PDB file of C-alpha atoms in Angstrom:
ATOM      1  CA  MET J   1      14.006 -22.004 207.110  1.00 74.00           C
ATOM      2  CA  GLY J   2      14.984 -19.313 204.632  1.00 83.00           C
ATOM      3  CA  ARG J   3      13.053 -17.527 201.925  1.00 85.00           C
ATOM      4  CA  VAL J   4      10.872 -18.958 199.205  1.00 80.00           C
ATOM      5  CA  ILE J   5      12.682 -17.999 196.010  1.00 80.00           C
ATOM      6  CA  ARG J   6      10.938 -16.428 193.010  1.00 75.00           C
ATOM      7  CA  ALA J   7      11.064 -19.575 190.872  1.00 76.00           C
ATOM      8  CA  GLN J   8       9.207 -21.472 193.598  1.00 75.00           C
ATOM      9  CA  ARG J   9       6.537 -18.760 193.840  1.00 73.00           C
ATOM     10  CA  LYS J  10       5.691 -19.182 190.153  1.00 75.00           C
ATOM     11  CA  GLY J  11       3.487 -22.195 190.794  1.00 72.00           C
ATOM     12  CA  SER J  12      -0.291 -21.823 190.572  1.00 66.00           C
ATOM     13  CA  SER J  13      -1.130 -19.878 193.701  1.00 70.00           C
ATOM     14  CA  HIS J  14      -1.890 -16.376 194.907  1.00 76.00           C
ATOM     15  CA  LEU J  15       1.773 -15.670 195.795  1.00 70.00           C
ATOM     16  CA  PHE J  16       2.938 -14.810 192.288  1.00 71.00           C
ATOM     17  CA  LYS J  17       0.986 -13.412 189.374  1.00 76.00           C
ATOM     18  CA  SER J  18       2.659 -13.412 185.973  1.00 76.00           C
ATOM     19  CA  HIS J  19       2.460 -10.036 184.192  1.00 81.00           C
ATOM     20  CA  THR J  20       1.116 -11.028 180.784  1.00 85.00           C
ATOM     21  CA  PHE J  21      -1.108  -8.066 179.866  1.00 88.00           C
ATOM     22  CA  HIS J  22       1.283  -6.484 177.352  1.00 92.00           C
ATOM     23  CA  ARG J  23       2.234  -9.729 175.608  1.00 92.00           C
ATOM     24  CA  LYS J  24       1.529  -9.653 171.884  1.00 95.00           C
ATOM     25  CA  GLY J  25       0.250 -13.201 171.368  1.00 94.00           C
ATOM     26  CA  ALA J  26       1.306 -16.719 170.459  1.00 95.00           C
ATOM     27  CA  ALA J  27       3.997 -16.951 167.771  1.00 96.00           C
ATOM     28  CA  LYS J  28       2.987 -19.615 165.254  1.00 97.00           C
ATOM     29  CA  LEU J  29       3.382 -20.515 161.603  1.00 97.00           C
ATOM     30  CA  ARG J  30       0.429 -20.245 159.196  1.00 96.00           C
ATOM     31  CA  ASN J  31      -2.319 -22.841 159.293  1.00 95.00           C
ATOM     32  CA  LEU J  32      -1.450 -25.645 156.893  1.00 95.00           C
ATOM     33  CA  ASP J  33      -3.826 -25.239 153.933  1.00 94.00           C
ATOM     34  CA  PHE J  34      -4.125 -26.218 150.264  1.00 94.00           C
ATOM     35  CA  ALA J  35      -1.874 -23.363 149.114  1.00 93.00           C
ATOM     36  CA  GLU J  36       1.012 -24.495 151.325  1.00 95.00           C
ATOM     37  CA  ARG J  37       0.587 -28.215 150.662  1.00 95.00           C
ATOM     38  CA  ASN J  38       0.649 -27.896 146.868  1.00 95.00           C
ATOM     39  CA  GLY J  39       2.234 -24.555 145.918  1.00 96.00           C
ATOM     40  CA  TYR J  40       3.177 -21.460 147.870  1.00 97.00           C
ATOM     41  CA  ILE J  41       1.678 -18.253 149.227  1.00 97.00           C
ATOM     42  CA  LYS J  42       3.360 -14.862 149.505  1.00 97.00           C
ATOM     43  CA  GLY J  43       3.278 -12.689 152.614  1.00 98.00           C
ATOM     44  CA  VAL J  44       4.911  -9.389 153.480  1.00 98.00           C
ATOM     45  CA  VAL J  45       6.594  -8.520 156.790  1.00 98.00           C
ATOM     46  CA  ARG J  46       4.627  -5.522 158.108  1.00 98.00           C
ATOM     47  CA  GLU J  47       6.674  -4.882 161.240  1.00 97.00           C
ATOM     48  CA  ILE J  48       9.099  -6.418 163.695  1.00 97.00           C
ATOM     49  CA  ILE J  49       8.003  -5.945 167.292  1.00 97.00           C
ATOM     50  CA  HIS J  50       9.255  -6.653 170.809  1.00 96.00           C
ATOM     51  CA  ASP J  51       7.266  -9.068 172.963  1.00 94.00           C
ATOM     52  CA  PRO J  52       7.691  -8.632 176.741  1.00 92.00           C
ATOM     53  CA  GLY J  53       8.806 -11.863 178.373  1.00 86.00           C
ATOM     54  CA  ARG J  54      10.412 -13.159 175.171  1.00 91.00           C
ATOM     55  CA  GLY J  55      14.037 -12.760 174.102  1.00 92.00           C
ATOM     56  CA  ALA J  56      13.404 -12.985 170.362  1.00 95.00           C
ATOM     57  CA  PRO J  57      11.553 -10.344 168.325  1.00 96.00           C
ATOM     58  CA  LEU J  58       8.273 -11.135 166.587  1.00 97.00           C
ATOM     59  CA  ALA J  59       7.424 -10.473 162.940  1.00 97.00           C
ATOM     60  CA  VAL J  60       3.915  -9.449 161.906  1.00 98.00           C
ATOM     61  CA  VAL J  61       3.420 -11.017 158.469  1.00 98.00           C
ATOM     62  CA  ALA J  62       0.371 -10.161 156.339  1.00 98.00           C
ATOM     63  CA  PHE J  63      -0.953 -12.820 153.951  1.00 98.00           C
ATOM     64  CA  ARG J  64      -3.837 -12.510 151.510  1.00 96.00           C
ATOM     65  CA  ASP J  65      -6.882 -14.359 152.813  1.00 94.00           C
ATOM     66  CA  ARG J  66      -7.418 -17.325 150.471  1.00 87.00           C
ATOM     67  CA  TYR J  67     -11.139 -17.648 151.097  1.00 88.00           C
ATOM     68  CA  LYS J  68     -12.549 -14.118 151.431  1.00 93.00           C
ATOM     69  CA  TYR J  69     -11.471 -10.570 150.703  1.00 96.00           C
ATOM     70  CA  GLY J  70      -8.898  -9.102 153.078  1.00 96.00           C
ATOM     71  CA  LEU J  71      -5.591  -9.756 154.769  1.00 97.00           C
ATOM     72  CA  LYS J  72      -4.711 -12.176 157.552  1.00 96.00           C
ATOM     73  CA  LYS J  73      -1.915 -11.124 159.877  1.00 97.00           C
ATOM     74  CA  GLU J  74       0.210 -13.870 161.395  1.00 97.00           C
ATOM     75  CA  LEU J  75       2.580 -13.459 164.330  1.00 97.00           C
ATOM     76  CA  MET J  76       5.783 -15.485 164.042  1.00 96.00           C
ATOM     77  CA  VAL J  77       9.220 -15.401 165.606  1.00 97.00           C
ATOM     78  CA  ALA J  78      11.555 -13.355 163.387  1.00 97.00           C
ATOM     79  CA  ALA J  79      14.486 -15.176 161.802  1.00 96.00           C
ATOM     80  CA  GLU J  80      17.934 -13.589 161.504  1.00 95.00           C
ATOM     81  CA  GLY J  81      17.994 -11.425 158.364  1.00 95.00           C
ATOM     82  CA  ILE J  82      14.245 -10.705 158.160  1.00 96.00           C
ATOM     83  CA  TYR J  83      13.398  -7.029 157.599  1.00 97.00           C
ATOM     84  CA  THR J  84      10.260  -4.910 157.260  1.00 98.00           C
ATOM     85  CA  GLY J  85       8.826  -5.007 153.742  1.00 98.00           C
ATOM     86  CA  GLN J  86      10.425  -8.364 152.891  1.00 98.00           C
ATOM     87  CA  TYR J  87       8.365 -10.939 151.019  1.00 98.00           C
ATOM     88  CA  ILE J  88       8.111 -14.325 152.720  1.00 97.00           C
ATOM     89  CA  TYR J  89       7.019 -17.368 150.734  1.00 98.00           C
ATOM     90  CA  CYS J  90       5.349 -20.284 152.514  1.00 97.00           C
ATOM     91  CA  GLY J  91       4.722 -23.635 150.898  1.00 97.00           C
ATOM     92  CA  LYS J  92       6.074 -26.723 149.217  1.00 96.00           C
ATOM     93  CA  LYS J  93       7.344 -24.849 146.158  1.00 97.00           C
ATOM     94  CA  ALA J  94       8.843 -21.829 147.971  1.00 97.00           C
ATOM     95  CA  GLY J  95      12.476 -21.003 147.229  1.00 96.00           C
ATOM     96  CA  ILE J  96      15.368 -21.524 149.639  1.00 96.00           C
ATOM     97  CA  SER J  97      16.028 -18.080 151.084  1.00 96.00           C
ATOM     98  CA  VAL J  98      16.053 -16.469 154.522  1.00 96.00           C
ATOM     99  CA  GLY J  99      12.639 -16.377 156.192  1.00 96.00           C
ATOM    100  CA  ASN J 100      10.841 -18.708 153.800  1.00 97.00           C
ATOM    101  CA  ILE J 101       8.779 -21.534 155.282  1.00 97.00           C
ATOM    102  CA  LEU J 102       8.780 -24.920 153.572  1.00 95.00           C
ATOM    103  CA  PRO J 103       8.709 -28.639 154.402  1.00 97.00           C
ATOM    104  CA  VAL J 104      12.032 -29.956 155.721  1.00 97.00           C
ATOM    105  CA  GLY J 105      11.986 -32.666 153.046  1.00 96.00           C
ATOM    106  CA  GLN J 106      12.380 -29.933 150.384  1.00 96.00           C
ATOM    107  CA  MET J 107      15.469 -28.388 152.058  1.00 97.00           C
ATOM    108  CA  PRO J 108      19.018 -29.599 151.364  1.00 97.00           C
ATOM    109  CA  GLU J 109      21.065 -31.269 154.096  1.00 97.00           C
ATOM    110  CA  GLY J 110      22.982 -28.835 156.289  1.00 97.00           C
ATOM    111  CA  THR J 111      20.275 -26.154 156.125  1.00 97.00           C
ATOM    112  CA  VAL J 112      19.853 -24.081 159.292  1.00 97.00           C
ATOM    113  CA  VAL J 113      16.171 -23.927 160.270  1.00 98.00           C
ATOM    114  CA  CYS J 114      14.043 -22.586 163.137  1.00 96.00           C
ATOM    115  CA  GLN J 115      10.393 -22.856 164.255  1.00 96.00           C
ATOM    116  CA  LEU J 116      10.282 -26.515 163.261  1.00 97.00           C
ATOM    117  CA  GLU J 117       7.081 -28.476 163.573  1.00 97.00           C
ATOM    118  CA  GLU J 118       7.288 -31.543 165.812  1.00 96.00           C
ATOM    119  CA  LYS J 119       4.230 -33.051 164.128  1.00 96.00           C
ATOM    120  CA  ALA J 120       2.896 -31.949 160.748  1.00 94.00           C
ATOM    121  CA  GLY J 121       0.506 -29.004 161.155  1.00 93.00           C
ATOM    122  CA  ASP J 122       1.320 -28.087 164.787  1.00 96.00           C
ATOM    123  CA  ARG J 123       2.522 -24.618 163.611  1.00 96.00           C
ATOM    124  CA  GLY J 124       6.087 -24.736 164.974  1.00 96.00           C
ATOM    125  CA  LYS J 125       7.328 -26.049 168.313  1.00 96.00           C
ATOM    126  CA  LEU J 126      11.111 -26.672 168.051  1.00 97.00           C
ATOM    127  CA  ALA J 127      14.013 -24.157 168.014  1.00 96.00           C
ATOM    128  CA  LYS J 128      12.036 -20.985 168.798  1.00 95.00           C
ATOM    129  CA  ALA J 129      14.222 -19.314 171.453  1.00 94.00           C
ATOM    130  CA  SER J 130      16.465 -16.339 170.750  1.00 94.00           C
ATOM    131  CA  GLY J 131      19.533 -17.299 168.699  1.00 94.00           C
ATOM    132  CA  ASN J 132      18.482 -20.959 168.421  1.00 95.00           C
ATOM    133  CA  TYR J 133      18.427 -23.115 165.318  1.00 97.00           C
ATOM    134  CA  ALA J 134      18.232 -26.733 164.247  1.00 98.00           C
ATOM    135  CA  THR J 135      20.268 -28.274 161.431  1.00 98.00           C
ATOM    136  CA  ILE J 136      19.024 -30.772 158.864  1.00 98.00           C
ATOM    137  CA  VAL J 137      21.350 -33.793 159.048  1.00 98.00           C
ATOM    138  CA  SER J 138      19.923 -36.313 156.574  1.00 98.00           C
ATOM    139  CA  HIS J 139      16.853 -37.348 154.574  1.00 98.00           C
ATOM    140  CA  ASN J 140      15.220 -40.740 154.074  1.00 97.00           C
ATOM    141  CA  PRO J 141      12.957 -40.196 151.026  1.00 95.00           C
ATOM    142  CA  ASP J 142      11.571 -43.753 151.089  1.00 97.00           C
ATOM    143  CA  ALA J 143      10.175 -43.447 154.623  1.00 97.00           C
ATOM    144  CA  HIS J 144       9.474 -39.667 154.318  1.00 97.00           C
ATOM    145  CA  LYS J 145      11.631 -38.984 157.389  1.00 98.00           C
ATOM    146  CA  THR J 146      14.262 -36.314 158.079  1.00 98.00           C
ATOM    147  CA  LYS J 147      16.884 -36.366 160.817  1.00 98.00           C
ATOM    148  CA  ILE J 148      17.576 -33.014 162.476  1.00 98.00           C
ATOM    149  CA  LYS J 149      20.052 -31.830 165.090  1.00 98.00           C
ATOM    150  CA  LEU J 150      18.310 -29.793 167.786  1.00 97.00           C
ATOM    151  CA  PRO J 151      19.816 -26.812 169.682  1.00 96.00           C
ATOM    152  CA  SER J 152      20.534 -29.134 172.629  1.00 95.00           C
ATOM    153  CA  GLY J 153      22.753 -31.258 170.383  1.00 96.00           C
ATOM    154  CA  SER J 154      20.430 -34.250 170.368  1.00 97.00           C
ATOM    155  CA  LYS J 155      19.281 -35.689 167.062  1.00 98.00           C
ATOM    156  CA  LYS J 156      15.631 -36.332 166.291  1.00 97.00           C
ATOM    157  CA  THR J 157      13.811 -37.962 163.386  1.00 98.00           C
ATOM    158  CA  ILE J 158      10.722 -36.101 162.177  1.00 98.00           C
ATOM    159  CA  SER J 159       8.402 -36.360 159.182  1.00 97.00           C
ATOM    160  CA  SER J 160       9.636 -34.751 155.950  1.00 97.00           C
ATOM    161  CA  PHE J 161       6.281 -32.964 155.647  1.00 97.00           C
ATOM    162  CA  ASN J 162       6.924 -30.893 158.810  1.00 97.00           C
ATOM    163  CA  ARG J 163       7.560 -27.247 158.032  1.00 97.00           C
ATOM    164  CA  GLY J 164      10.342 -24.992 159.229  1.00 97.00           C
ATOM    165  CA  MET J 165      11.599 -21.442 158.663  1.00 97.00           C
ATOM    166  CA  ILE J 166      15.003 -21.049 157.050  1.00 97.00           C
ATOM    167  CA  ASP J 167      17.791 -19.437 159.170  1.00 96.00           C
ATOM    168  CA  SER J 168      18.227 -19.014 162.930  1.00 96.00           C
ATOM    169  CA  ILE J 169      16.114 -16.955 165.336  1.00 95.00           C
ATOM    170  CA  LYS J 170      17.018 -13.268 165.572  1.00 92.00           C
ATOM    171  CA  CYS J 171      18.532 -11.864 168.793  1.00 89.00           C
ATOM    172  CA  PHE J 172      17.835  -8.397 170.162  1.00 77.00           C
TER     173      PHE J 172
END
């Protein structure tokens, strides 16, 4: 018969238990709020950390809490060129520079982006693996749609209000 290989043991059973205790958490963009829809909000990269079981490093970004006193720390996949102490701007009116998060409709064609949202507000689902990126191919301002080229090479049409981080994912 032969052996049951490791990939087969990873189903839901008692034969394989995934070691997830040291994982740092889910890497997501900020929640879409009033500040991001209409202006921008500034955050600072506190540290860049390694997440076991993930090829790409994670960035801990601290934003000012918009509704009460304090800071909110967000965990997101680090883009190439992000460093500790860097300011990251998130929102519709953020500038085009490495690490900033803005709607794909505001970016020029040919921009390299990562952590793209598939649907507006889902906090980033596309192009999140190490070294991956998507490219903005074209815009249709009348229909509020943007065509992007995914890491697989396939092209996909998404809403222009979906957010993405500028530049590709960092590699270790």
